[in-house]
Tab-separated table of C-alpha atoms and ligand atoms in Angstrom:
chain	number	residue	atom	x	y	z
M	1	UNK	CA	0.000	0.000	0.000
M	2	UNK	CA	1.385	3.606	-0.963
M	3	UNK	CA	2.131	6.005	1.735
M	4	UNK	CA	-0.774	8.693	1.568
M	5	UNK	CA	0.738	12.141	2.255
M	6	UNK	CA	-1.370	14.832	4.100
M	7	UNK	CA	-0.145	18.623	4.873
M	8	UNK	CA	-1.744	20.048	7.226
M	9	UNK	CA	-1.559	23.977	7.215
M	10	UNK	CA	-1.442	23.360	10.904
M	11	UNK	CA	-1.666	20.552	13.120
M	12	UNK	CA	-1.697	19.656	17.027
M	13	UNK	CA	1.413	17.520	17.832
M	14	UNK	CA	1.247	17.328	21.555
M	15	UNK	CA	2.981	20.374	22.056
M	16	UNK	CA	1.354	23.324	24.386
M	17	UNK	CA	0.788	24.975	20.536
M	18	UNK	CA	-0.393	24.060	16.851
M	19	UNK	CA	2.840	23.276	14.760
M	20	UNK	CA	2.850	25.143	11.222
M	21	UNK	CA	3.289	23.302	8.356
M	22	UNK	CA	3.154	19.466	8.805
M	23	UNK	CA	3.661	17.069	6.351
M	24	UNK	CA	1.672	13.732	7.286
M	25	UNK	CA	2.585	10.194	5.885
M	26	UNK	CA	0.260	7.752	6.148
M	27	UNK	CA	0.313	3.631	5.481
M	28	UNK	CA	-3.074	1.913	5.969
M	29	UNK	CA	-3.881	3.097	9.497
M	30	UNK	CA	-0.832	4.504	11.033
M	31	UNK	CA	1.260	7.468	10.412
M	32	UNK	CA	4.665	6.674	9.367
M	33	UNK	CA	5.713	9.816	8.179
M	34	UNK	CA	5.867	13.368	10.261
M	35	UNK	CA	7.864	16.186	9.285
M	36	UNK	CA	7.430	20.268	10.026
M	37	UNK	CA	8.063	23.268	9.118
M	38	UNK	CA	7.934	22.415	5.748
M	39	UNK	CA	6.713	23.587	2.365
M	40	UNK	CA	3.579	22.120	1.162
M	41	UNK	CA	4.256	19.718	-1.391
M	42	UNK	CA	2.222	19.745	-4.606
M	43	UNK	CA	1.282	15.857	-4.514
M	44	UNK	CA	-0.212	16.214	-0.628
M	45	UNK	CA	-3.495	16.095	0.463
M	46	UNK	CA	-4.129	19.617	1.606
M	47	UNK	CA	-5.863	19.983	4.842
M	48	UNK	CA	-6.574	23.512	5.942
M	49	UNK	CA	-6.608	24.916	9.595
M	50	UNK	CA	-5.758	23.024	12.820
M	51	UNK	CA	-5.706	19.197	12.141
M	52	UNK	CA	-5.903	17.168	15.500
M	53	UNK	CA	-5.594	13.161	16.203
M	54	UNK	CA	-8.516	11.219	15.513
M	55	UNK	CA	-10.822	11.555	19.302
M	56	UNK	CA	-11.642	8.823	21.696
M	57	UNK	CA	-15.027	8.925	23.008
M	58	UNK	CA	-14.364	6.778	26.484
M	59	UNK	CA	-17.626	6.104	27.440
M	60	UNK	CA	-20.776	5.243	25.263
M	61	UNK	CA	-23.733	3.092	25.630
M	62	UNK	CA	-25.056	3.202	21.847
M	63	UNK	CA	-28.666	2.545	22.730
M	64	UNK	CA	-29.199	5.450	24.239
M	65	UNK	CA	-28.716	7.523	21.575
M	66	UNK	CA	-32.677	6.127	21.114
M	67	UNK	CA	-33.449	8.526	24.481
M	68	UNK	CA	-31.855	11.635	22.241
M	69	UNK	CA	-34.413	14.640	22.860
M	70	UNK	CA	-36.415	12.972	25.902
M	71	UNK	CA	-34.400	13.961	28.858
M	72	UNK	CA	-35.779	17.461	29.140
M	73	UNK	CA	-39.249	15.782	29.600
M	74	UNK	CA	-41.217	17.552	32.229
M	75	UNK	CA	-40.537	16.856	35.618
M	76	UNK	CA	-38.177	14.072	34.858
M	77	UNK	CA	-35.287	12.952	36.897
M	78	UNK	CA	-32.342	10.039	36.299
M	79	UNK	CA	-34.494	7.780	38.024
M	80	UNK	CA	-37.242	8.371	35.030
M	81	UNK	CA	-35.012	8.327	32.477
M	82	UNK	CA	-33.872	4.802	33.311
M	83	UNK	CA	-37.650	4.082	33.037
M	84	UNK	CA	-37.466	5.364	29.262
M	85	UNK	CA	-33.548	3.410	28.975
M	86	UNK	CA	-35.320	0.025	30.088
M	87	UNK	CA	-37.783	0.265	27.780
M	88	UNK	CA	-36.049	1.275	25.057
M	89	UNK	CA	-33.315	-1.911	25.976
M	90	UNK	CA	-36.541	-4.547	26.137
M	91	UNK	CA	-37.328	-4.365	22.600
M	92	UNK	CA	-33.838	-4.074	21.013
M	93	UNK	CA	-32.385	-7.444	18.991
M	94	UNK	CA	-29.106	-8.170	17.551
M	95	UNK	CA	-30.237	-6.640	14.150
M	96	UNK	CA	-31.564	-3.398	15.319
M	97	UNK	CA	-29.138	-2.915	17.655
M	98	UNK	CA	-26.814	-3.332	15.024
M	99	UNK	CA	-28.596	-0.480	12.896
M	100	UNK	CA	-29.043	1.471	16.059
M	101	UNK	CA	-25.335	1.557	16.513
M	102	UNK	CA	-23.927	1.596	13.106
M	103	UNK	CA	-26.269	5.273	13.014
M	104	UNK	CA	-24.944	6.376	15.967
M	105	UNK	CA	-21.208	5.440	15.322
M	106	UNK	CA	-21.342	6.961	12.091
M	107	UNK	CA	-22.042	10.415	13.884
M	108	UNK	CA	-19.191	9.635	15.950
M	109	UNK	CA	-17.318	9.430	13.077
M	110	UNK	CA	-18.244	12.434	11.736
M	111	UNK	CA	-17.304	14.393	14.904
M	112	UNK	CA	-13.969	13.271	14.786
M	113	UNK	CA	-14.109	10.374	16.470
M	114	UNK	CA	-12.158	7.350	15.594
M	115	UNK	CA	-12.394	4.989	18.473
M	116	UNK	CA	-14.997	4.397	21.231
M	117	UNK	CA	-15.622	2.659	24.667
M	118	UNK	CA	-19.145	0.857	24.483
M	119	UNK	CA	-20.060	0.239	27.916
M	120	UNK	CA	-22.156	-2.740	26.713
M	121	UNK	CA	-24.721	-4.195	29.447
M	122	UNK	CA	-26.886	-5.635	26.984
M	123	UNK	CA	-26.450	-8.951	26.825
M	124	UNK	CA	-29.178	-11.506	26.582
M	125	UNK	CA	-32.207	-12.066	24.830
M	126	UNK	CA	-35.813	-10.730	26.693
M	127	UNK	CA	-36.361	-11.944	29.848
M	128	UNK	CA	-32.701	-12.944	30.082
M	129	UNK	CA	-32.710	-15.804	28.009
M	130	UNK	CA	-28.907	-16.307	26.207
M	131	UNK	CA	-29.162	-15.916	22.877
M	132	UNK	CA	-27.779	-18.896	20.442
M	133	UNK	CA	-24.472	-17.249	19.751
M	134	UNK	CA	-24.325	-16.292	23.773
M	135	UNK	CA	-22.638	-12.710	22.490
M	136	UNK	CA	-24.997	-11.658	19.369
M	137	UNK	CA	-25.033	-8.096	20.867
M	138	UNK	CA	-21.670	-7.525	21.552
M	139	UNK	CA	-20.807	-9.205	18.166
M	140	UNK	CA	-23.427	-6.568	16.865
M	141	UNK	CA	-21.781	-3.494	18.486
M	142	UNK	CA	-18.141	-4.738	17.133
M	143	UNK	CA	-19.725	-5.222	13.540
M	144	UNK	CA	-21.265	-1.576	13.853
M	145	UNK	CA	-18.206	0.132	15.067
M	146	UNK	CA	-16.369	-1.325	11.940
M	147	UNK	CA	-19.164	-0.859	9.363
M	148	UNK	CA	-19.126	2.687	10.630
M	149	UNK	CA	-15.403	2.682	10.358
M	150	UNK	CA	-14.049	3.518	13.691
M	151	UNK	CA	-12.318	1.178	16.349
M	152	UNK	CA	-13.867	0.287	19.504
M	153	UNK	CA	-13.271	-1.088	23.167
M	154	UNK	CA	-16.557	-3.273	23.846
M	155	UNK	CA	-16.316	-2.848	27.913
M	156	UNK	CA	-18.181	-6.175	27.989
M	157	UNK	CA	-20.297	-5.055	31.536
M	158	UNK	CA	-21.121	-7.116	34.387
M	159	UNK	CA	-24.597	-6.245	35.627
M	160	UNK	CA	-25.909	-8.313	38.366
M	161	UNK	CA	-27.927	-6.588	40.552
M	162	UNK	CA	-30.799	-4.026	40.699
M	163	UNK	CA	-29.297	-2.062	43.778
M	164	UNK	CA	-27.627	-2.770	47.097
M	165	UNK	CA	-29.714	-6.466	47.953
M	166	UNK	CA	-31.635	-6.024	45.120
M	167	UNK	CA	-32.430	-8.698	42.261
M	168	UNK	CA	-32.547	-7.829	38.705
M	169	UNK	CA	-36.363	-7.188	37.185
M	170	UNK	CA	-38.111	-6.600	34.043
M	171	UNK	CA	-35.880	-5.359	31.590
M	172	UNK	CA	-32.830	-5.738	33.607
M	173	UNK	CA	-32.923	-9.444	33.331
M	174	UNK	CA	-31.088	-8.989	29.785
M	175	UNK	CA	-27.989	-7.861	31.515
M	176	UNK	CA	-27.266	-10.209	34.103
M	177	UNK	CA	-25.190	-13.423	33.619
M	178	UNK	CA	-25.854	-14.687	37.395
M	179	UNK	CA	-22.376	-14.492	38.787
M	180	UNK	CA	-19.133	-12.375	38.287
M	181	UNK	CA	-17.666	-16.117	37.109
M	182	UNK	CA	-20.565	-16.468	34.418
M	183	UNK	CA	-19.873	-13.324	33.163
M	184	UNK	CA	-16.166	-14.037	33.165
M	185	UNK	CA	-16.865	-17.398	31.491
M	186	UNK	CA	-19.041	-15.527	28.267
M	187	UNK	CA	-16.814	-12.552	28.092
M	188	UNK	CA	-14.034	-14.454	27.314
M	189	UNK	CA	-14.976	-16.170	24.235
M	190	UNK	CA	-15.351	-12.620	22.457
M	191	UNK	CA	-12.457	-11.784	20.245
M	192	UNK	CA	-11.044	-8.974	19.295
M	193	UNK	CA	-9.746	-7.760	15.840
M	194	UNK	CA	-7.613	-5.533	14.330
M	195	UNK	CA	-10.264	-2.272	14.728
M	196	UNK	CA	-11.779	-4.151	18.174
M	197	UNK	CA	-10.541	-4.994	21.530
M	198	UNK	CA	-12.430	-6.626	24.496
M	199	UNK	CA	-11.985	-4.787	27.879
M	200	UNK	CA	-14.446	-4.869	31.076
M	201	UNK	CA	-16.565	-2.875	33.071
M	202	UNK	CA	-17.913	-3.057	36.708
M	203	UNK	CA	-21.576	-0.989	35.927
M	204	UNK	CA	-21.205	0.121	39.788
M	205	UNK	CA	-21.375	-0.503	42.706
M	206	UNK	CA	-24.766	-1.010	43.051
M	207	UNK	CA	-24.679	-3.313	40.334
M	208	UNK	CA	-21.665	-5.595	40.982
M	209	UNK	CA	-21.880	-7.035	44.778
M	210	UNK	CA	-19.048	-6.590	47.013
M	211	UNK	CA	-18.145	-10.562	46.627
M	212	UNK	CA	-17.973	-10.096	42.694
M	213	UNK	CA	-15.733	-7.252	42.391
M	214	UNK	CA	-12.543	-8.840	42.645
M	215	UNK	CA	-13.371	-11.349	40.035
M	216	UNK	CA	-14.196	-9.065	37.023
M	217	UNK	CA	-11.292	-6.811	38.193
M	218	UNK	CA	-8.524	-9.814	38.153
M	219	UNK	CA	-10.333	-10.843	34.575
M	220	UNK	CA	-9.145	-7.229	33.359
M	221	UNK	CA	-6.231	-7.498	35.497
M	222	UNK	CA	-4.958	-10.925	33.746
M	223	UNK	CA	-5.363	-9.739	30.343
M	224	UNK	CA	-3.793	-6.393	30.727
M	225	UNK	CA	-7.176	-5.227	29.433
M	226	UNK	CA	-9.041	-2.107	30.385
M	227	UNK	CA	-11.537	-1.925	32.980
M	228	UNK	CA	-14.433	0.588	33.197
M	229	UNK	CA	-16.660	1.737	36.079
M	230	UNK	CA	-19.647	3.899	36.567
M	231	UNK	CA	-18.354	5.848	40.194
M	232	UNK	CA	-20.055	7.706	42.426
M	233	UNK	CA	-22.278	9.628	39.474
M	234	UNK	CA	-25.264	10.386	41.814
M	235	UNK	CA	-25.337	11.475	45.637
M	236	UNK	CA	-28.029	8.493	46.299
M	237	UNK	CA	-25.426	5.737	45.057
M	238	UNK	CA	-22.957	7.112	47.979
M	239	UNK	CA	-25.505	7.664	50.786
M	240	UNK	CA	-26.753	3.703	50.048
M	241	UNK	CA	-23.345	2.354	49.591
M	242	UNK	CA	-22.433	3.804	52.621
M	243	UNK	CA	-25.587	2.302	54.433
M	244	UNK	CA	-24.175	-1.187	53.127
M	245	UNK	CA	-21.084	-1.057	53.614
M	246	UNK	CA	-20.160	1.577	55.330
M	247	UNK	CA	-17.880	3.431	53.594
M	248	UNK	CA	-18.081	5.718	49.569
M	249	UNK	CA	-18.054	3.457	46.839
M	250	UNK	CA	-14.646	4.807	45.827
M	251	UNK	CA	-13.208	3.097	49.157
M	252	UNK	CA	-15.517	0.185	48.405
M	253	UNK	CA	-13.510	-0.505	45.290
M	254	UNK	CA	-9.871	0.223	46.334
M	255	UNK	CA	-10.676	-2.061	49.335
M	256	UNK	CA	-11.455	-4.792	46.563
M	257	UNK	CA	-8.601	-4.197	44.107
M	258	UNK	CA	-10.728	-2.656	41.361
M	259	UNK	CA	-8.328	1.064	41.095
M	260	UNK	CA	-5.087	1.371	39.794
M	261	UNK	CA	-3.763	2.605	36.089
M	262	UNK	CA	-5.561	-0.096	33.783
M	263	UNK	CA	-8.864	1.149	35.413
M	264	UNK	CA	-10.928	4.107	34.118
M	265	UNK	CA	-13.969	5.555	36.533
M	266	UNK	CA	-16.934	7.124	35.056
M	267	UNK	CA	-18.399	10.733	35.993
M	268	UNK	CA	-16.646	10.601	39.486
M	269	UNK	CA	-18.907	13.502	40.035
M	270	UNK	CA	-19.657	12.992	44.300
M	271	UNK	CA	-16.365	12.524	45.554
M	272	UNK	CA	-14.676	12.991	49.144
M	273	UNK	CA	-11.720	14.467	49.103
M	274	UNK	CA	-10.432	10.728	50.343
M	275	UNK	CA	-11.855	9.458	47.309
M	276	UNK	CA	-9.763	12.120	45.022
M	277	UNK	CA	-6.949	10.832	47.350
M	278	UNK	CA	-7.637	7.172	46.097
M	279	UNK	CA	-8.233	7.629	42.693
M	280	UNK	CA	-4.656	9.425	42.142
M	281	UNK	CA	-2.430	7.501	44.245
M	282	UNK	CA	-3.469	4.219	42.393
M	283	UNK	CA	-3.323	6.045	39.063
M	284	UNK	CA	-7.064	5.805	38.157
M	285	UNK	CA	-8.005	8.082	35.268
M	286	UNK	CA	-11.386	9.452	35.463
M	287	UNK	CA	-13.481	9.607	32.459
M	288	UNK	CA	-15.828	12.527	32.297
M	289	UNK	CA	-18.699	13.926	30.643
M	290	UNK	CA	-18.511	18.111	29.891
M	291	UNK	CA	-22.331	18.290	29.712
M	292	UNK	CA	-23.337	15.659	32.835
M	293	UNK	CA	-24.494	18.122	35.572
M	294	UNK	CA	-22.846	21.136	33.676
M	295	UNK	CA	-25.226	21.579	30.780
M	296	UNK	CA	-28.828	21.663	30.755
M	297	UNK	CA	-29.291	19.153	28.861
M	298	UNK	CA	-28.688	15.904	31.156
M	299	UNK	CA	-28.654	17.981	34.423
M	300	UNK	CA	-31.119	15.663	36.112
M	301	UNK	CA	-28.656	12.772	35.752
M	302	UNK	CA	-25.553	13.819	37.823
M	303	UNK	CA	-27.011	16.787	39.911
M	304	UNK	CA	-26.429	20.437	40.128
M	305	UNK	CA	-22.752	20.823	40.623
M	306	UNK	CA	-20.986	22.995	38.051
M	307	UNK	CA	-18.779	21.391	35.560
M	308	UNK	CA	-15.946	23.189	35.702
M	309	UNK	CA	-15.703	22.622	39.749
M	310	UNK	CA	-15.778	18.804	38.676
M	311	UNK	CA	-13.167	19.219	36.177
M	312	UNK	CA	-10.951	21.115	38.981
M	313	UNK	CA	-11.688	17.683	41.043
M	314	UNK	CA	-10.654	15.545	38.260
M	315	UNK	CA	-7.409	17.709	37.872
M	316	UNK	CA	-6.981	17.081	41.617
M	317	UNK	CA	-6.670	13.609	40.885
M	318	UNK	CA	-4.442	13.692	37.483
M	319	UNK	CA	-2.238	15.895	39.571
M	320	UNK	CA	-1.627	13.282	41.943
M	321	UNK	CA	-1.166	10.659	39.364
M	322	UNK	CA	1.598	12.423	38.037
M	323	UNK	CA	3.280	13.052	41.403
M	324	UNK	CA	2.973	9.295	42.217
M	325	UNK	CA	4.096	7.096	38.933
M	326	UNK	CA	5.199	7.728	35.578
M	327	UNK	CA	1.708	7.332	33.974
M	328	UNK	CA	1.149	9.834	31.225
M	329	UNK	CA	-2.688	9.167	31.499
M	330	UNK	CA	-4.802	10.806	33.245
M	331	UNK	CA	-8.232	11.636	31.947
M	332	UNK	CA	-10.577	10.439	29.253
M	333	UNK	CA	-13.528	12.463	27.662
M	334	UNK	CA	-16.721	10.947	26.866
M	335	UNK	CA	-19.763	12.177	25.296
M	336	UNK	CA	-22.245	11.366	23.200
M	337	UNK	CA	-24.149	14.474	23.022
M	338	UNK	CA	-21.816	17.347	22.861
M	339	UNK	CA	-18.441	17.572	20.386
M	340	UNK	CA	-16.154	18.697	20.414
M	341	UNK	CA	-15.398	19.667	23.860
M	342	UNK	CA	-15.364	23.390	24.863
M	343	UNK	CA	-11.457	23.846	24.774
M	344	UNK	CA	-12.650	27.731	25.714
M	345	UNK	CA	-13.936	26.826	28.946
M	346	UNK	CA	-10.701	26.200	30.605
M	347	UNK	CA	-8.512	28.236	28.851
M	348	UNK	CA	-6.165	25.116	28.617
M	349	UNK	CA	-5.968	23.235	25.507
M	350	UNK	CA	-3.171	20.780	25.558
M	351	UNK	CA	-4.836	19.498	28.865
M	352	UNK	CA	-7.868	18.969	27.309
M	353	UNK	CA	-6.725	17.972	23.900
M	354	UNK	CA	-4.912	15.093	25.421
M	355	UNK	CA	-7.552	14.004	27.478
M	356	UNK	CA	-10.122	13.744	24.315
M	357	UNK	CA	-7.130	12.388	22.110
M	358	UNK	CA	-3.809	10.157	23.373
M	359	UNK	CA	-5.288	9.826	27.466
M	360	UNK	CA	-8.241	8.792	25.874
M	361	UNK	CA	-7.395	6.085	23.434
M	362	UNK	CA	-4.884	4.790	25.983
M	363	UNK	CA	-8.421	4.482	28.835
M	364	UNK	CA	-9.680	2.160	26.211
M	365	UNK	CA	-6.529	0.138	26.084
M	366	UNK	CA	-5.598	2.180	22.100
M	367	UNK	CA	-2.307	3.103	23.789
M	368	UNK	CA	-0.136	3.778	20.285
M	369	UNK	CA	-3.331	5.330	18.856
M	370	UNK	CA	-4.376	9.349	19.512
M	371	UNK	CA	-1.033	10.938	18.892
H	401	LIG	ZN1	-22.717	5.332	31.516
């Protein structure tokens, strides 16, 4: 294959400014060729303003792009937007998930993004009945992601409960595979590919019992794969993980060896300034949404507090990372809804630019891809 040559009249190369003139080779689906300061050759693909790596998205669950234009429904609340999630996740099949998310990862594309974390709790058929081919709607979401043409991290998700001593019901029943070994046991006959890899997720706390945890975790663990979890995104979570166990979920999972630098946590939006302590000194980077409590738009599902205080909290934590081990990651962007992120909003580019770009990819186990 020839090497494809791009120059970019300017492009982002990790430095705390846009380099001018850049002259990008490129063979299949790596860049092999990067020079600056150059002249633009006559024979290059000319690509005008700022040209940035391809985005990571860290955290998507495709279905939900379904819910798109509901959440502002009167009076609503997270709790009644699960309502609409569930019943939007009873009806879906293999096929029309695969539609679904083929849509959906084509607007990805078209924002920029090139590779994406599916937090994917959807496993079974209705009424939690395995389907034939026990992963049809993982399979699905990896045959989207490529037929949309971007690369993805299916964060294969064990769900097994409904809350803190809670069973699973209704339209939950698709997600649960009965035990943290179970789940173990199906994830592992997924493959990846060349544009997929398999990682895990933990959907929370309330979600994964206490006596699971360490089992999903050491699956991730053992396979030097990435592994997701929902943290601490609404006040109720904390105030009834704390009634069962007596301590924030945060502690809950450094107690059971979930943290450290494979492991990526999800809004992080209630935390304890012990938790921010946690999350750092194992080297846990924190995947956030910009819009999650800070825009209107999904306010009701992570509360009131402003965005940018979160984002100082989240800095709280990179900043210890760095202090405690040579991890270059630190933070992952997701969203779904809003893209690109407001670079204007911190006054900070390269921070952000490398969370939605190399930190990013390298949360969803992409580490050589972003740069
Ligand atoms: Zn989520």
């Amino acid at each position: 294959v020839p090497v494809t040559r791009f120059f970019a009249d300017y492009a982002w190369l990790g430095e705390d400014t846009a380099t001018a003139g850049v002259l990008l080779g490129v063979d299949g689906e790596r860049i092999v060729e990067l020079a600056s300061g150059v002249d633009r050759p006559v024979d290059a693909v000319h690509l005008r303003g700022v040209t940035l790596p391809g985005l990571a998205n860290g955290h998507s669950h495709a279905f939900h792009r379904a819910l798109r234009g509901r959440t502002h429904r009167a009076g609503g609340t997270f709790w009644t937007w699960r309502e609409d999630m569930y019943a939007v996740a009873a009806v879906l099949t293999p096929d029309s998930y695969y539609d679904l998310a083929r849509a959906t990862y084509a607007e990805m594309a078209l924002a920029g993004i090139t590779c994406v974390g599916e937090f994917h709790y959807l496993h079974h058929g209705p009424d939690g009945a395995p389907y034939a081919e026990v992963n049809a709607l993982g399979e699905a979401l990896i045959a989207a992601a490529r037929d949309a043409g971007i690369r993805i991290t299916l964060l294969d998700t064990c769900y097994l409960a409904g809350g803190f001593d809670q069973q699973l019901q209704g339209p939950q029943l698709r997600f649960g595979d009965g035990d943290a070994a179970a789940w173990a046991h199906r994830v592992s006959a997924l493959q990846g590919t060349e544009h997929a890899r398999i990682g895990a997720a933990i959907h929370s706390v309330r979600a994964v019992p206490a006596d699971q945890l360490k089992t999903v975790a050491a699956w991730a663990q053992d396979r030097r794969a990435p592994l997701h979890v929902h943290l601490s995104e609404q006040r109720a979570e904390n105030e009834a993980c704390r009634a069962a166990h007596g301590r924030t979920p945060t502690q809950l999972l450094a107690d059971e060896d979930v943290l450290g630098p494979g492991t990526t946590a999800v809004h992080a939006t209630h935390l304890t300034g012990g938790d921010i302590d946690l999350l750092g000194r194992s080297g846990t980077t924190i995947c956030m949404c910009p819009t999650t409590g800070a825009g209107p738009r999904r306010r009701h599902r992570a509360g009131s507090s402003p965005g940018r205080r979160r984002l100082a909290g989240c800095r709280s934590a990179a900043t210890a990372t760095r202090s405690s081990t040579s991890s270059r990651r630190h933070a992952a962007w997701s969203s779904t809804s809003a893209w690109p992120p407001s670079v204007a909003a911190t006054g900070r580019p390269p921070a952000l630019l490398r969370a939605a770009t190399c930190d990013g990819h390298a949360s969803l186990g992409w580490s050589d891809a972003g740069a």
